[in-house]
């Protein structure tokens, strides 16, 4: 069964600190992996997309890593800001269909305190 | 910023009422989707469309229906709302050329009392 598991479920950090969110998946055949940020009451917004051949990708203070061998990804947030408080969702897609099936994790709820 | 719009953003209705959640995108995307998301839970695909006159049911069984008469418009309808339909509904779209790139709307929060 294709699954996407994220950890931790929730995380509280102080403003200015760094944090790392984890995503493990069993989706096969793998196509790509995305990290989305979802603010409370809003729709998800894409942060990064990584394909099989990419190990690291950065978007400002966000850095995603991918290990396709162990089927693990991480999202590292540097120098956190209050606006980083949100749910971070890992989404993995397969390449077994024209639609490109998407598998969603439950997200990690990050809270940044001043 | 994605040009995909959902209305209403928030809706409280009584049991048995018929409601339509509107979704429009101005990007010319062929594929459109409806997801359902309960608080703290993952998104579940309930409907999708490859293009005009194409609609398919997703992974999660839903009593809602959809239509795709125009490329830019993908409304979702509940003929008789029930409290179990209370949830957030997210509309999304993706272009044919960018595999697995999905742009989400802001969501519609539905509460059935």
PDB file of C-alpha atoms in Angstrom:
ATOM      1  CA  UNK A   1       0.000   0.000   0.000  1.00  0.00           C
ATOM      2  CA  UNK A   2       1.395   3.369  -0.978  1.00  0.00           C
ATOM      3  CA  UNK A   3       1.783   5.605   2.025  1.00  0.00           C
ATOM      4  CA  UNK A   4       3.333   8.859   3.129  1.00  0.00           C
ATOM      5  CA  UNK A   5       4.225   9.232   6.797  1.00  0.00           C
ATOM      6  CA  UNK A   6       5.313  12.524   8.331  1.00  0.00           C
ATOM      7  CA  UNK A   7       6.956  13.274  11.628  1.00  0.00           C
ATOM      8  CA  UNK A   8       6.676  14.860  14.024  1.00  0.00           C
ATOM      9  CA  UNK A   9       2.910  15.382  14.009  1.00  0.00           C
ATOM     10  CA  UNK A  10       3.388  18.770  15.644  1.00  0.00           C
ATOM     11  CA  UNK A  11       6.340  20.921  16.620  1.00  0.00           C
ATOM     12  CA  UNK A  12       6.808  24.122  18.616  1.00  0.00           C
ATOM     13  CA  UNK A  13       9.978  26.163  18.253  1.00  0.00           C
ATOM     14  CA  UNK A  14      11.128  29.632  19.204  1.00  0.00           C
ATOM     15  CA  UNK A  15      11.507  32.341  16.607  1.00  0.00           C
ATOM     16  CA  UNK A  16      14.959  32.321  15.034  1.00  0.00           C
ATOM     17  CA  UNK A  17      15.570  28.613  15.643  1.00  0.00           C
ATOM     18  CA  UNK A  18      16.003  25.964  12.975  1.00  0.00           C
ATOM     19  CA  UNK A  19      13.919  22.829  12.575  1.00  0.00           C
ATOM     20  CA  UNK A  20      13.701  19.743  10.389  1.00  0.00           C
ATOM     21  CA  UNK A  21      10.559  17.938   9.325  1.00  0.00           C
ATOM     22  CA  UNK A  22      10.604  14.358   8.109  1.00  0.00           C
ATOM     23  CA  UNK A  23       8.730  12.467   5.415  1.00  0.00           C
ATOM     24  CA  UNK A  24       8.959   8.731   4.736  1.00  0.00           C
ATOM     25  CA  UNK A  25       7.153   7.177   1.831  1.00  0.00           C
ATOM     26  CA  UNK A  26       6.505   3.807   0.246  1.00  0.00           C
ATOM     27  CA  UNK A  27       5.080   5.104  -3.045  1.00  0.00           C
ATOM     28  CA  UNK A  28       6.283   3.141  -6.040  1.00  0.00           C
ATOM     29  CA  UNK A  29       7.119   3.752  -8.820  1.00  0.00           C
ATOM     30  CA  UNK A  30       8.261   7.119  -7.592  1.00  0.00           C
ATOM     31  CA  UNK A  31       7.868  10.222  -9.744  1.00  0.00           C
ATOM     32  CA  UNK A  32       8.428  13.251  -7.553  1.00  0.00           C
ATOM     33  CA  UNK A  33       8.002  14.625  -4.061  1.00  0.00           C
ATOM     34  CA  UNK A  34       6.652  18.007  -3.079  1.00  0.00           C
ATOM     35  CA  UNK A  35       6.533  19.948   0.128  1.00  0.00           C
ATOM     36  CA  UNK A  36       3.547  22.222   0.581  1.00  0.00           C
ATOM     37  CA  UNK A  37       2.898  24.880   3.194  1.00  0.00           C
ATOM     38  CA  UNK A  38      -0.691  25.266   4.327  1.00  0.00           C
ATOM     39  CA  UNK A  39      -1.631  28.208   6.482  1.00  0.00           C
ATOM     40  CA  UNK A  40      -4.652  27.723   8.727  1.00  0.00           C
ATOM     41  CA  UNK A  41      -7.854  28.034   6.701  1.00  0.00           C
ATOM     42  CA  UNK A  42      -5.992  28.415   3.400  1.00  0.00           C
ATOM     43  CA  UNK A  43      -5.085  26.179   0.489  1.00  0.00           C
ATOM     44  CA  UNK A  44      -1.656  24.499   0.281  1.00  0.00           C
ATOM     45  CA  UNK A  45       1.120  26.359  -1.515  1.00  0.00           C
ATOM     46  CA  UNK A  46       4.018  24.498  -3.121  1.00  0.00           C
ATOM     47  CA  UNK A  47       7.465  25.089  -1.588  1.00  0.00           C
ATOM     48  CA  UNK A  48       9.672  22.652  -3.485  1.00  0.00           C
ATOM     49  CA  UNK A  49       9.484  19.750  -5.904  1.00  0.00           C
ATOM     50  CA  UNK A  50      12.121  17.064  -6.139  1.00  0.00           C
ATOM     51  CA  UNK A  51      12.552  14.330  -8.702  1.00  0.00           C
ATOM     52  CA  UNK A  52      14.413  11.059  -8.405  1.00  0.00           C
ATOM     53  CA  UNK A  53      17.785  12.507  -9.382  1.00  0.00           C
ATOM     54  CA  UNK A  54      17.707  15.501  -7.046  1.00  0.00           C
ATOM     55  CA  UNK A  55      19.177  15.308  -3.539  1.00  0.00           C
ATOM     56  CA  UNK A  56      18.767  18.863  -2.322  1.00  0.00           C
ATOM     57  CA  UNK A  57      16.704  21.862  -3.314  1.00  0.00           C
ATOM     58  CA  UNK A  58      16.409  25.214  -1.604  1.00  0.00           C
ATOM     59  CA  UNK A  59      13.745  27.893  -1.641  1.00  0.00           C
ATOM     60  CA  UNK A  60      14.863  30.792   0.531  1.00  0.00           C
ATOM     61  CA  UNK A  61      15.012  29.573   4.127  1.00  0.00           C
ATOM     62  CA  UNK A  62      13.518  26.217   3.146  1.00  0.00           C
ATOM     63  CA  UNK A  63      15.822  23.370   2.114  1.00  0.00           C
ATOM     64  CA  UNK A  64      14.443  19.998   1.085  1.00  0.00           C
ATOM     65  CA  UNK A  65      16.467  16.812   0.807  1.00  0.00           C
ATOM     66  CA  UNK A  66      15.579  13.538  -0.832  1.00  0.00           C
ATOM     67  CA  UNK A  67      17.086  10.082  -0.452  1.00  0.00           C
ATOM     68  CA  UNK A  68      15.340   7.970  -3.070  1.00  0.00           C
ATOM     69  CA  UNK A  69      17.131   4.832  -1.899  1.00  0.00           C
ATOM     70  CA  UNK A  70      15.763   4.993   1.635  1.00  0.00           C
ATOM     71  CA  UNK A  71      12.577   6.779   0.483  1.00  0.00           C
ATOM     72  CA  UNK A  72      13.036   9.619   2.902  1.00  0.00           C
ATOM     73  CA  UNK A  73      12.779  13.365   2.569  1.00  0.00           C
ATOM     74  CA  UNK A  74      13.305  16.203   4.982  1.00  0.00           C
ATOM     75  CA  UNK A  75      12.390  19.869   5.015  1.00  0.00           C
ATOM     76  CA  UNK A  76      14.785  22.102   6.933  1.00  0.00           C
ATOM     77  CA  UNK A  77      13.662  25.563   7.955  1.00  0.00           C
ATOM     78  CA  UNK A  78      16.388  28.013   8.870  1.00  0.00           C
ATOM     79  CA  UNK A  79      16.008  31.027  11.159  1.00  0.00           C
ATOM     80  CA  UNK A  80      12.309  30.472  11.694  1.00  0.00           C
ATOM     81  CA  UNK A  81       9.848  33.348  11.610  1.00  0.00           C
ATOM     82  CA  UNK A  82       6.382  33.710  13.103  1.00  0.00           C
ATOM     83  CA  UNK A  83       4.946  33.471   9.586  1.00  0.00           C
ATOM     84  CA  UNK A  84       6.378  29.958   9.284  1.00  0.00           C
ATOM     85  CA  UNK A  85       3.625  28.740  11.608  1.00  0.00           C
ATOM     86  CA  UNK A  86       1.617  26.431   9.370  1.00  0.00           C
ATOM     87  CA  UNK A  87       1.068  22.827   8.408  1.00  0.00           C
ATOM     88  CA  UNK A  88       3.759  21.377   6.147  1.00  0.00           C
ATOM     89  CA  UNK A  89       2.531  18.612   3.892  1.00  0.00           C
ATOM     90  CA  UNK A  90       4.622  16.067   2.044  1.00  0.00           C
ATOM     91  CA  UNK A  91       3.068  14.922  -1.241  1.00  0.00           C
ATOM     92  CA  UNK A  92       4.480  12.057  -3.287  1.00  0.00           C
ATOM     93  CA  UNK A  93       3.387  11.208  -6.795  1.00  0.00           C
ATOM     94  CA  UNK A  94       3.796   8.017  -8.739  1.00  0.00           C
ATOM     95  CA  UNK A  95       4.329   7.586 -12.447  1.00  0.00           C
ATOM     96  CA  UNK A  96       2.073   4.608 -12.836  1.00  0.00           C
ATOM     97  CA  UNK A  97      -0.821   6.446 -14.417  1.00  0.00           C
ATOM     98  CA  UNK A  98      -1.565   9.309 -16.745  1.00  0.00           C
ATOM     99  CA  UNK A  99      -3.029  11.299 -13.888  1.00  0.00           C
ATOM    100  CA  UNK A 100       0.104  10.903 -11.800  1.00  0.00           C
ATOM    101  CA  UNK A 101      -1.510   9.747  -8.601  1.00  0.00           C
ATOM    102  CA  UNK A 102      -0.783  11.898  -5.544  1.00  0.00           C
ATOM    103  CA  UNK A 103      -0.306  10.591  -2.025  1.00  0.00           C
ATOM    104  CA  UNK A 104      -0.620  13.087   0.813  1.00  0.00           C
ATOM    105  CA  UNK A 105       0.901  12.945   4.266  1.00  0.00           C
ATOM    106  CA  UNK A 106      -1.078  14.246   7.221  1.00  0.00           C
ATOM    107  CA  UNK A 107       1.281  17.133   7.656  1.00  0.00           C
ATOM    108  CA  UNK A 108       3.436  18.474  10.467  1.00  0.00           C
ATOM    109  CA  UNK A 109       1.873  21.367  12.361  1.00  0.00           C
ATOM    110  CA  UNK A 110       4.643  23.864  13.084  1.00  0.00           C
ATOM    111  CA  UNK A 111       4.138  26.640  15.611  1.00  0.00           C
ATOM    112  CA  UNK A 112       6.750  29.359  15.964  1.00  0.00           C
ATOM    113  CA  UNK A 113       6.653  31.297  19.231  1.00  0.00           C
ATOM    114  CA  UNK A 114       8.118  34.768  19.708  1.00  0.00           C
TER     115      UNK A 114
ATOM    116  CA  UNK B   1       0.298  33.030  -6.886  1.00  0.00           C
ATOM    117  CA  UNK B   2      -2.103  30.627  -8.536  1.00  0.00           C
ATOM    118  CA  UNK B   3      -5.176  32.037 -10.254  1.00  0.00           C
ATOM    119  CA  UNK B   4      -7.710  29.614  -8.862  1.00  0.00           C
ATOM    120  CA  UNK B   5     -10.697  30.884  -6.946  1.00  0.00           C
ATOM    121  CA  UNK B   6     -13.252  29.264  -4.703  1.00  0.00           C
ATOM    122  CA  UNK B   7     -16.543  30.617  -3.431  1.00  0.00           C
ATOM    123  CA  UNK B   8     -17.896  30.740  -0.871  1.00  0.00           C
ATOM    124  CA  UNK B   9     -14.951  30.636   1.528  1.00  0.00           C
ATOM    125  CA  UNK B  10     -17.202  29.920   4.481  1.00  0.00           C
ATOM    126  CA  UNK B  11     -20.739  28.548   4.492  1.00  0.00           C
ATOM    127  CA  UNK B  12     -23.108  27.420   7.245  1.00  0.00           C
ATOM    128  CA  UNK B  13     -26.280  25.734   6.032  1.00  0.00           C
ATOM    129  CA  UNK B  14     -29.074  23.599   7.396  1.00  0.00           C
ATOM    130  CA  UNK B  15     -29.484  19.876   6.870  1.00  0.00           C
ATOM    131  CA  UNK B  16     -31.236  18.958   3.645  1.00  0.00           C
ATOM    132  CA  UNK B  17     -30.238  22.090   1.752  1.00  0.00           C
ATOM    133  CA  UNK B  18     -28.702  21.955  -1.692  1.00  0.00           C
ATOM    134  CA  UNK B  19     -25.379  23.733  -2.075  1.00  0.00           C
ATOM    135  CA  UNK B  20     -22.891  24.350  -4.851  1.00  0.00           C
ATOM    136  CA  UNK B  21     -19.259  25.174  -4.221  1.00  0.00           C
ATOM    137  CA  UNK B  22     -17.797  27.178  -7.066  1.00  0.00           C
ATOM    138  CA  UNK B  23     -14.274  26.803  -8.432  1.00  0.00           C
ATOM    139  CA  UNK B  24     -12.752  28.747 -11.294  1.00  0.00           C
ATOM    140  CA  UNK B  25      -9.236  28.960 -12.680  1.00  0.00           C
ATOM    141  CA  UNK B  26      -7.911  31.389 -15.242  1.00  0.00           C
ATOM    142  CA  UNK B  27      -4.744  29.481 -16.130  1.00  0.00           C
ATOM    143  CA  UNK B  28      -6.267  27.336 -18.867  1.00  0.00           C
ATOM    144  CA  UNK B  29      -5.446  24.144 -16.994  1.00  0.00           C
ATOM    145  CA  UNK B  30      -6.934  20.931 -18.337  1.00  0.00           C
ATOM    146  CA  UNK B  31      -6.985  18.981 -15.092  1.00  0.00           C
ATOM    147  CA  UNK B  32      -9.052  20.003 -12.112  1.00  0.00           C
ATOM    148  CA  UNK B  33      -9.629  18.336  -8.749  1.00  0.00           C
ATOM    149  CA  UNK B  34     -11.723  18.485  -5.612  1.00  0.00           C
ATOM    150  CA  UNK B  35     -10.188  17.402  -2.313  1.00  0.00           C
ATOM    151  CA  UNK B  36     -11.828  17.037   1.083  1.00  0.00           C
ATOM    152  CA  UNK B  37      -9.802  17.759   4.206  1.00  0.00           C
ATOM    153  CA  UNK B  38     -10.847  17.434   7.822  1.00  0.00           C
ATOM    154  CA  UNK B  39      -8.844  19.396  10.425  1.00  0.00           C
ATOM    155  CA  UNK B  40      -5.465  17.821  11.070  1.00  0.00           C
ATOM    156  CA  UNK B  41      -6.021  15.136   8.477  1.00  0.00           C
ATOM    157  CA  UNK B  42      -4.661  14.485   5.018  1.00  0.00           C
ATOM    158  CA  UNK B  43      -6.327  15.580   1.802  1.00  0.00           C
ATOM    159  CA  UNK B  44      -8.566  13.049   0.110  1.00  0.00           C
ATOM    160  CA  UNK B  45      -9.379  13.203  -3.591  1.00  0.00           C
ATOM    161  CA  UNK B  46     -13.142  13.092  -4.169  1.00  0.00           C
ATOM    162  CA  UNK B  47     -13.470  14.167  -7.828  1.00  0.00           C
ATOM    163  CA  UNK B  48     -11.239  14.996 -10.775  1.00  0.00           C
ATOM    164  CA  UNK B  49     -11.536  15.985 -14.403  1.00  0.00           C
ATOM    165  CA  UNK B  50      -9.179  15.638 -17.366  1.00  0.00           C
ATOM    166  CA  UNK B  51     -10.987  18.314 -19.340  1.00  0.00           C
ATOM    167  CA  UNK B  52     -14.365  19.492 -20.603  1.00  0.00           C
ATOM    168  CA  UNK B  53     -17.110  16.855 -20.226  1.00  0.00           C
ATOM    169  CA  UNK B  54     -14.740  14.589 -18.270  1.00  0.00           C
ATOM    170  CA  UNK B  55     -15.447  13.803 -14.608  1.00  0.00           C
ATOM    171  CA  UNK B  56     -14.248  10.928 -12.449  1.00  0.00           C
ATOM    172  CA  UNK B  57     -14.709   9.907  -8.839  1.00  0.00           C
ATOM    173  CA  UNK B  58     -11.664   9.971  -6.607  1.00  0.00           C
ATOM    174  CA  UNK B  59     -10.445   7.755  -3.813  1.00  0.00           C
ATOM    175  CA  UNK B  60     -12.851   8.915  -1.142  1.00  0.00           C
ATOM    176  CA  UNK B  61     -16.493   8.122  -1.693  1.00  0.00           C
ATOM    177  CA  UNK B  62     -18.526  11.290  -1.756  1.00  0.00           C
ATOM    178  CA  UNK B  63     -22.210  12.038  -2.169  1.00  0.00           C
ATOM    179  CA  UNK B  64     -21.322  15.182  -4.059  1.00  0.00           C
ATOM    180  CA  UNK B  65     -21.385  15.564  -7.835  1.00  0.00           C
ATOM    181  CA  UNK B  66     -19.340  17.696 -10.207  1.00  0.00           C
ATOM    182  CA  UNK B  67     -19.597  19.015 -13.729  1.00  0.00           C
ATOM    183  CA  UNK B  68     -17.078  20.362 -16.249  1.00  0.00           C
ATOM    184  CA  UNK B  69     -18.923  22.250 -18.968  1.00  0.00           C
ATOM    185  CA  UNK B  70     -16.173  24.860 -19.371  1.00  0.00           C
ATOM    186  CA  UNK B  71     -12.421  24.457 -18.982  1.00  0.00           C
ATOM    187  CA  UNK B  72     -12.180  27.131 -16.320  1.00  0.00           C
ATOM    188  CA  UNK B  73     -15.139  26.057 -14.182  1.00  0.00           C
ATOM    189  CA  UNK B  74     -15.503  22.954 -11.954  1.00  0.00           C
ATOM    190  CA  UNK B  75     -18.397  23.309  -9.504  1.00  0.00           C
ATOM    191  CA  UNK B  76     -19.199  20.767  -6.790  1.00  0.00           C
ATOM    192  CA  UNK B  77     -22.804  20.172  -5.722  1.00  0.00           C
ATOM    193  CA  UNK B  78     -24.381  18.527  -2.704  1.00  0.00           C
ATOM    194  CA  UNK B  79     -28.076  17.839  -3.370  1.00  0.00           C
ATOM    195  CA  UNK B  80     -28.983  17.349   0.290  1.00  0.00           C
ATOM    196  CA  UNK B  81     -26.398  18.422   2.827  1.00  0.00           C
ATOM    197  CA  UNK B  82     -25.893  16.482   6.067  1.00  0.00           C
ATOM    198  CA  UNK B  83     -23.774  17.194   9.148  1.00  0.00           C
ATOM    199  CA  UNK B  84     -21.339  14.487   7.981  1.00  0.00           C
ATOM    200  CA  UNK B  85     -20.533  16.738   5.007  1.00  0.00           C
ATOM    201  CA  UNK B  86     -19.002  19.327   7.329  1.00  0.00           C
ATOM    202  CA  UNK B  87     -15.421  19.718   6.139  1.00  0.00           C
ATOM    203  CA  UNK B  88     -13.020  21.845   4.134  1.00  0.00           C
ATOM    204  CA  UNK B  89     -13.233  21.414   0.370  1.00  0.00           C
ATOM    205  CA  UNK B  90     -10.187  22.331  -1.700  1.00  0.00           C
ATOM    206  CA  UNK B  91     -10.283  22.836  -5.447  1.00  0.00           C
ATOM    207  CA  UNK B  92      -7.093  22.440  -7.459  1.00  0.00           C
ATOM    208  CA  UNK B  93      -5.903  22.452 -11.037  1.00  0.00           C
ATOM    209  CA  UNK B  94      -2.851  21.405 -12.994  1.00  0.00           C
ATOM    210  CA  UNK B  95      -1.575  21.977 -16.511  1.00  0.00           C
ATOM    211  CA  UNK B  96      -1.135  19.123 -18.949  1.00  0.00           C
ATOM    212  CA  UNK B  97       2.528  19.936 -19.497  1.00  0.00           C
ATOM    213  CA  UNK B  98       3.679  20.070 -15.872  1.00  0.00           C
ATOM    214  CA  UNK B  99       3.258  16.619 -14.486  1.00  0.00           C
ATOM    215  CA  UNK B 100       2.021  16.560 -10.920  1.00  0.00           C
ATOM    216  CA  UNK B 101       2.164  20.315 -10.444  1.00  0.00           C
ATOM    217  CA  UNK B 102      -1.007  21.170  -8.593  1.00  0.00           C
ATOM    218  CA  UNK B 103      -2.234  24.615  -7.692  1.00  0.00           C
ATOM    219  CA  UNK B 104      -4.769  24.871  -4.900  1.00  0.00           C
ATOM    220  CA  UNK B 105      -7.532  27.334  -4.231  1.00  0.00           C
ATOM    221  CA  UNK B 106      -8.047  28.865  -0.804  1.00  0.00           C
ATOM    222  CA  UNK B 107     -10.660  26.306   0.175  1.00  0.00           C
ATOM    223  CA  UNK B 108     -14.321  26.369   1.123  1.00  0.00           C
ATOM    224  CA  UNK B 109     -15.238  25.649   4.734  1.00  0.00           C
ATOM    225  CA  UNK B 110     -18.651  24.007   4.871  1.00  0.00           C
ATOM    226  CA  UNK B 111     -20.586  23.542   8.115  1.00  0.00           C
ATOM    227  CA  UNK B 112     -23.905  21.717   8.020  1.00  0.00           C
ATOM    228  CA  UNK B 113     -26.069  22.164  11.100  1.00  0.00           C
TER     229      UNK B 113
END
